[in-house]
Short mmCIF file of C-alpha atoms and ligand atoms in Angstrom, two decimals:
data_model
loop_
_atom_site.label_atom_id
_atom_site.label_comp_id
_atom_site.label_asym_id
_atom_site.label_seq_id
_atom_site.Cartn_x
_atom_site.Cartn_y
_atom_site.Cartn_z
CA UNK A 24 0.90 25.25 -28.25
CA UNK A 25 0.78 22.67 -25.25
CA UNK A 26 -0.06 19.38 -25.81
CA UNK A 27 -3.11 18.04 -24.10
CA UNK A 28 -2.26 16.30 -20.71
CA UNK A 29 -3.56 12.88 -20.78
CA UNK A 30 -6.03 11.81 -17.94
CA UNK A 31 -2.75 9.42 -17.08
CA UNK A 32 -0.55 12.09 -16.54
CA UNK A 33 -2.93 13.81 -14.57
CA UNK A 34 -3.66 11.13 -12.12
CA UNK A 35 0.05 11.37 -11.81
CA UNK A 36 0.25 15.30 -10.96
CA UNK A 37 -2.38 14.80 -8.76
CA UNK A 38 -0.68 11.93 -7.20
CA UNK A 39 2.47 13.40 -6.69
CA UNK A 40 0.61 16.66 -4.62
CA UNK A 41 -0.89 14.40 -2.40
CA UNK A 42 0.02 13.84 0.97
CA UNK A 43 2.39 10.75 1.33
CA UNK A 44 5.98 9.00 1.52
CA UNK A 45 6.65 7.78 -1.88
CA UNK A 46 9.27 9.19 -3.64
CA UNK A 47 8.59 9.29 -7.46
CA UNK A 48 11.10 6.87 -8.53
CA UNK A 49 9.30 4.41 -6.46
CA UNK A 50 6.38 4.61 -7.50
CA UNK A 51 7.29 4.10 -10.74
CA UNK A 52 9.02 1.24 -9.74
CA UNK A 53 5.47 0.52 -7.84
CA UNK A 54 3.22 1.07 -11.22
CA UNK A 55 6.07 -1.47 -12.87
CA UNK A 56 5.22 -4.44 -10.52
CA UNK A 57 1.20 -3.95 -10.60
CA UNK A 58 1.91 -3.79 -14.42
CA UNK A 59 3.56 -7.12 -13.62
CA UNK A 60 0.73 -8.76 -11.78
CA UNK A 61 -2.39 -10.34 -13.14
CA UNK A 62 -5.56 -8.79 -13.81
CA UNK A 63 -8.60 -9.30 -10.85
CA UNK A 64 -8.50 -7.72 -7.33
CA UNK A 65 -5.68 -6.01 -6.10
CA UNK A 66 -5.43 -5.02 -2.49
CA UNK A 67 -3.21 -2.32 -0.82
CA UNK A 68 -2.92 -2.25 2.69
CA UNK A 69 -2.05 1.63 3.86
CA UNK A 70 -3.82 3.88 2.08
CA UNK A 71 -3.30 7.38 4.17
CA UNK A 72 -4.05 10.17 1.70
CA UNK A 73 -3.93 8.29 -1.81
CA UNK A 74 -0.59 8.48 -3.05
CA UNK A 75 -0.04 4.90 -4.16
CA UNK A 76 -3.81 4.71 -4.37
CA UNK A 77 -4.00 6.97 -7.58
CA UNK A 78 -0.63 5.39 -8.89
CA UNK A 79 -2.23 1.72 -8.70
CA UNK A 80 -5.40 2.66 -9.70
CA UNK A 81 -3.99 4.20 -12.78
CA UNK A 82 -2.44 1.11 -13.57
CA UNK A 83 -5.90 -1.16 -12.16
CA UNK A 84 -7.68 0.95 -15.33
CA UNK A 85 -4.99 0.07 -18.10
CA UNK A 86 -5.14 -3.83 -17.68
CA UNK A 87 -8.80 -4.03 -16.34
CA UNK A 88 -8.26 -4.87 -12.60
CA UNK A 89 -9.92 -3.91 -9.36
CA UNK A 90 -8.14 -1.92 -6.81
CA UNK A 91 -9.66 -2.61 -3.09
CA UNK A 92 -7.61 -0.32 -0.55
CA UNK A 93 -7.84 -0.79 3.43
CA UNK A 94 -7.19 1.73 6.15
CA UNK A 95 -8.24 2.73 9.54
CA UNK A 96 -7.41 6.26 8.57
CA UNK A 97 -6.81 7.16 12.08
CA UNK A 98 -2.96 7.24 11.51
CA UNK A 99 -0.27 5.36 12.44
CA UNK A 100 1.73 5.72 15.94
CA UNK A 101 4.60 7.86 13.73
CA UNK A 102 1.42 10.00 12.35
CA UNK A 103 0.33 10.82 15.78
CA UNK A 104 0.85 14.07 17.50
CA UNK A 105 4.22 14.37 19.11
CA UNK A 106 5.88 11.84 16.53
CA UNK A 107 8.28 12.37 13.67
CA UNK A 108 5.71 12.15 10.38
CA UNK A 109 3.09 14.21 12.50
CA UNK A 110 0.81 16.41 10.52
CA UNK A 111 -1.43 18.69 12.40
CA UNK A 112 -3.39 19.15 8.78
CA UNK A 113 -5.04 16.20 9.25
CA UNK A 114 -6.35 16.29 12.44
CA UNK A 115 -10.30 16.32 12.89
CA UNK A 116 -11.42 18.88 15.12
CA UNK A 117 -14.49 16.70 15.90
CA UNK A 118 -12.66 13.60 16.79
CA UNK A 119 -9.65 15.44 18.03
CA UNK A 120 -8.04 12.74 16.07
CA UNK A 121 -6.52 12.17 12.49
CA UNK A 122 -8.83 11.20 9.73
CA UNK A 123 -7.61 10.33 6.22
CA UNK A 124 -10.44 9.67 4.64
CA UNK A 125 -11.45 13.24 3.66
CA UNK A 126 -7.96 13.72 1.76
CA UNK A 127 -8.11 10.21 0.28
CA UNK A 128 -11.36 10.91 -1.60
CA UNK A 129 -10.39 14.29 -2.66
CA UNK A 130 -7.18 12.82 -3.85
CA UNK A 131 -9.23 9.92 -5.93
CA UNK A 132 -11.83 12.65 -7.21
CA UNK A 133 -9.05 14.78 -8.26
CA UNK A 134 -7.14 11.97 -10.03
CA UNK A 135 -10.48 10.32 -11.54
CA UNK A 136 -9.56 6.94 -10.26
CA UNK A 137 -12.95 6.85 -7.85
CA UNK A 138 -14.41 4.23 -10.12
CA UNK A 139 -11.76 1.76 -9.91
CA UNK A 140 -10.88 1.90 -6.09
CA UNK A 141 -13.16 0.52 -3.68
CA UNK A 142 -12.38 1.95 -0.41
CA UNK A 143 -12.45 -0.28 3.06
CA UNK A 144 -12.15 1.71 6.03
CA UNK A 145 -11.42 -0.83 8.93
CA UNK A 146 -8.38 -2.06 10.85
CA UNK A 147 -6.60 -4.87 8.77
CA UNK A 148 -6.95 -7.11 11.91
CA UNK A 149 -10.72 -6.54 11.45
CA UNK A 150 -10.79 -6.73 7.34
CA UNK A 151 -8.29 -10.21 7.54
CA UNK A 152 -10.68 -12.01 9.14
CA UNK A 153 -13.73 -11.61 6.63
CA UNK A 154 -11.31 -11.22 3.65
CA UNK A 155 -11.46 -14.21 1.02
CA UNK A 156 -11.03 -12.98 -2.19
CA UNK A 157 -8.09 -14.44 -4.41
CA UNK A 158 -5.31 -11.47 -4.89
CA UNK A 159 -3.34 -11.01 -8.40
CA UNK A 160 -1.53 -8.08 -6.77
CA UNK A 161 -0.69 -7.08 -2.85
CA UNK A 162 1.08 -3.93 -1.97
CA UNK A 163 2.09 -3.83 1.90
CA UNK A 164 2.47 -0.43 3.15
CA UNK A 165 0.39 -0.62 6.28
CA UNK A 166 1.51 0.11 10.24
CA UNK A 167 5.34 -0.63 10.28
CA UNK A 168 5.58 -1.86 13.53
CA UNK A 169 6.53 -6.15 14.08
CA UNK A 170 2.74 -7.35 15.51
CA UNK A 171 0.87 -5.84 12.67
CA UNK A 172 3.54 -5.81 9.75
CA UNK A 173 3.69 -9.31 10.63
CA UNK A 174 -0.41 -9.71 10.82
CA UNK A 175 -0.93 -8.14 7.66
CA UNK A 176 1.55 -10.69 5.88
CA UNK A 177 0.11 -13.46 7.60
CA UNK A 178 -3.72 -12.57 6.84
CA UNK A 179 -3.51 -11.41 3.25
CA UNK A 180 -0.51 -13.04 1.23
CA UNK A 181 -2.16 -16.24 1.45
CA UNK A 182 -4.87 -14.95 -0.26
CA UNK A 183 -2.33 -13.98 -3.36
CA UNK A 184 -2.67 -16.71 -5.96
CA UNK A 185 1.00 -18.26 -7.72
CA UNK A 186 1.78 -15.94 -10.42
CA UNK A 187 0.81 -13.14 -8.30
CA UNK A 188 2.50 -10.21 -6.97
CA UNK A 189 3.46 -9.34 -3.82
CA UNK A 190 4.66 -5.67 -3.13
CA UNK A 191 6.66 -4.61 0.05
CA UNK A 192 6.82 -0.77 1.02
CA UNK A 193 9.55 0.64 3.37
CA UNK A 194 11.44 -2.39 3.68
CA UNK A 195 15.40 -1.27 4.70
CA UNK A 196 17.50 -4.32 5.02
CA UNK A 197 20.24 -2.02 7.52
CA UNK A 198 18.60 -1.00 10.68
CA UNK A 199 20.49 2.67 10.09
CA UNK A 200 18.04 3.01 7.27
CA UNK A 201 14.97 2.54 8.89
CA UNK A 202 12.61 0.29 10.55
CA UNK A 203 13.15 -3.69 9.98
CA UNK A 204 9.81 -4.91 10.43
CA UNK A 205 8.99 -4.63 6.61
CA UNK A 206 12.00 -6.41 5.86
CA UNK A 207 11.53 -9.42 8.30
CA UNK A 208 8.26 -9.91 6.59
CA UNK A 209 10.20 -9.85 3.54
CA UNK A 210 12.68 -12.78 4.47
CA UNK A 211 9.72 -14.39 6.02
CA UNK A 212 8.07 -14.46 2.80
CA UNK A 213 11.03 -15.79 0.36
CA UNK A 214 12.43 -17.89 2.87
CA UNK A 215 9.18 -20.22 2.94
CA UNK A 216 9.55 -20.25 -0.49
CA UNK A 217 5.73 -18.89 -1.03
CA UNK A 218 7.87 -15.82 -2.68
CA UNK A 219 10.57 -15.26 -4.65
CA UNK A 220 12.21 -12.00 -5.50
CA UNK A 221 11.47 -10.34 -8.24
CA UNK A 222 12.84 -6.60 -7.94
CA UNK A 223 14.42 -4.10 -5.43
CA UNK A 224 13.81 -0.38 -6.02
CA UNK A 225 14.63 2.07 -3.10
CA UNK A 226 12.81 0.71 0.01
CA UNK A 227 10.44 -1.59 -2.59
CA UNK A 228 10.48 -5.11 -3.10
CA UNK A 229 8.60 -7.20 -5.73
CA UNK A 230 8.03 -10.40 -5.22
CA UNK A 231 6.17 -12.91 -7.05
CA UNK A 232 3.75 -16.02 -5.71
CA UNK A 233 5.17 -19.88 -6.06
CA UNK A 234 2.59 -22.38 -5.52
CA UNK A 235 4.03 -22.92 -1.92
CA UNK A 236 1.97 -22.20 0.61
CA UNK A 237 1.83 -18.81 2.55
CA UNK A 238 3.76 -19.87 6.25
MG1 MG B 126 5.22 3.33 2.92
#
């Protein structure tokens, strides 16, 4: 006889079906640093079909957090037709454009993590200027290129209080690797000494908050 799956493990599964770039070791590594963080509102920035979403918010439930997660859901430039992560899937007919959001909310349904996820659709240029809330936890994982990796640092890590937990997706310190706008912001952050580095998994970094400010 099987053993029941937990509701854990099936966030997981359902995670790991969903649409995404987030290889399983680093999420794991990802669940480890929100583990890490303090309870209160966490915010991830990228949310595309859920991925990450479902593996924070299964974490957000165990220690009694709230998840908030921000996306256009129109795509990135690499999501776009013509480009290298293009997928034709997600392209509304109606807007002859990509939408997200449909596939995000099955993916949260599916995984049972609706009630612990508040959803923000909005450009994070738009959201950073209302946002005030105090963050225990921020994952980056947003549009990769300088301007807006840059932005999204700027507008929402000072909102991360010391102690906290700042998360860094796709960050590839050799330029053969990948993209080096996630890892300026990186070096940004530790070398104002608002951050210091906790963790490297894969393309993740963990850092945690000092009580310098956010330059
Ligand atoms: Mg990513």
């Amino acid at each position: 006889m099987s053993s029941p799956v937990s509701s854990v493990d099936h966030a997981l599964a359902v995670a790991d079906a969903a649409k995404g770039f987030l290889p399983a070791d680093e999420a794991e590594a990802l669940r480890a640093a929100a583990r890490s963080a303090p309870a209160g509102v966490w915010l991830e920035i990228g949310t595309y079909c859920g991925k990450s979403t479902v593996h924070l918010g299964t974490v957000a439930r165990e220690v009694g957090a709230r998840l908030v997660t921000v996306d256009h859901h129109r795509g990135s430039e690499e999501n776009q037709p013509g480009w290298e992560w293009h997928d034709a899937s997600l392209v509304d007919p109606h807007a002859g454009r990509i939408d997200t959001l449909p596939f995000l909310r099955r993916t949260l349904l599916d995984a049972g993590v609706e009630d612990v996820v508040d959803v923000v659709v909005g450009t994070t240029q738009s959201v950073a200027r209302w946002w005030a809330t105090p963050l225990s936890f921020l994952f980056l994982d947003g549009n990769h290129t300088e301007d807006v990796a840059q932005h999204d640092y700027a507008g929402f890590a000072r909102h991360v209080v010391p102690g906290g937990v700042l998360a860094v997706h796709d960050v590839f310190p050799d330029p053969r690797d990948g993209g080096q706008p996630p890892w300026h912001v990186v070096q940004r952050a530790v070398s104002s000494g608002a951050f210091v580095e906790v963790s490297v998994h894969g393309s993740l970094r963990v850092l945690r908050r000092t009580d310098r400010p956010v330059t």
